[in-house]
Amino acid sequence: MAVTSAMIGSIVYSLPADCTTVIVNGIGYQQCSNGWYQPQYMGTTVQYVVVDAPQ
């Protein structure tokens, strides 16, 4: 299930299997197909914020 159509700023709790970690300017992102996600922690739970492709 690709979440590439999610709106920027949306939060997802799981990512597709085709993701890779990309470091841009010292920040880790997950790139999944055409989507970019930035992990953030809420307590001990990780969630992913949909972001624009980093520059």
Short mmCIF file of C-alpha atoms in Angstrom, two decimals:
data_model
loop_
_atom_site.label_atom_id
_atom_site.label_comp_id
_atom_site.label_asym_id
_atom_site.label_seq_id
_atom_site.Cartn_x
_atom_site.Cartn_y
_atom_site.Cartn_z
CA MET A 1 0.00 0.00 0.00
CA ALA A 2 1.74 3.17 -1.17
CA VAL A 3 0.86 6.37 0.62
CA THR A 4 2.29 8.66 -2.03
CA SER A 5 -1.01 10.52 -2.45
CA ALA A 6 -1.06 11.63 1.20
CA MET A 7 -1.11 15.35 1.84
CA ILE A 8 2.02 17.12 3.05
CA GLY A 9 1.87 17.29 6.84
CA SER A 10 -0.22 14.13 7.15
CA ILE A 11 0.89 11.54 9.68
CA VAL A 12 1.17 7.84 8.87
CA TYR A 13 2.01 5.05 11.27
CA SER A 14 3.52 2.52 8.88
CA LEU A 15 5.41 2.75 5.61
CA PRO A 16 5.46 0.64 2.46
CA ALA A 17 8.17 -2.02 2.21
CA ASP A 18 10.09 -0.26 -0.58
CA CYS A 19 11.49 2.56 1.59
CA THR A 20 15.11 3.60 1.90
CA THR A 21 16.74 5.93 4.40
CA VAL A 22 18.17 9.12 2.90
CA ILE A 23 20.16 11.68 4.91
CA VAL A 24 19.83 15.29 3.71
CA ASN A 25 21.55 18.10 5.63
CA GLY A 26 21.95 15.77 8.62
CA ILE A 27 18.24 14.87 8.77
CA GLY A 28 17.08 11.31 8.13
CA TYR A 29 14.13 10.78 5.80
CA GLN A 30 12.40 7.72 4.43
CA GLN A 31 11.94 7.73 0.66
CA CYS A 32 9.20 5.36 -0.48
CA SER A 33 8.42 5.28 -4.20
CA ASN A 34 7.47 8.92 -4.87
CA GLY A 35 6.80 9.80 -1.23
CA TRP A 36 9.06 11.33 1.43
CA TYR A 37 8.54 10.88 5.16
CA GLN A 38 10.25 12.30 8.22
CA PRO A 39 10.09 10.12 11.33
CA GLN A 40 9.11 11.68 14.64
CA TYR A 41 8.57 10.11 18.01
CA MET A 42 5.52 10.45 20.22
CA GLY A 43 6.70 8.85 23.44
CA THR A 44 8.05 5.47 22.35
CA THR A 45 5.96 5.29 19.17
CA VAL A 46 7.39 6.37 15.83
CA GLN A 47 5.14 8.08 13.34
CA TYR A 48 6.00 9.53 9.95
CA VAL A 49 5.14 12.99 8.69
CA VAL A 50 4.61 13.33 4.94
CA VAL A 51 7.03 16.00 3.66
CA ASP A 52 8.08 17.55 0.37
CA ALA A 53 11.22 16.05 -1.15
CA PRO A 54 14.14 17.61 0.75
CA GLN A 55 16.44 19.99 -1.12
#
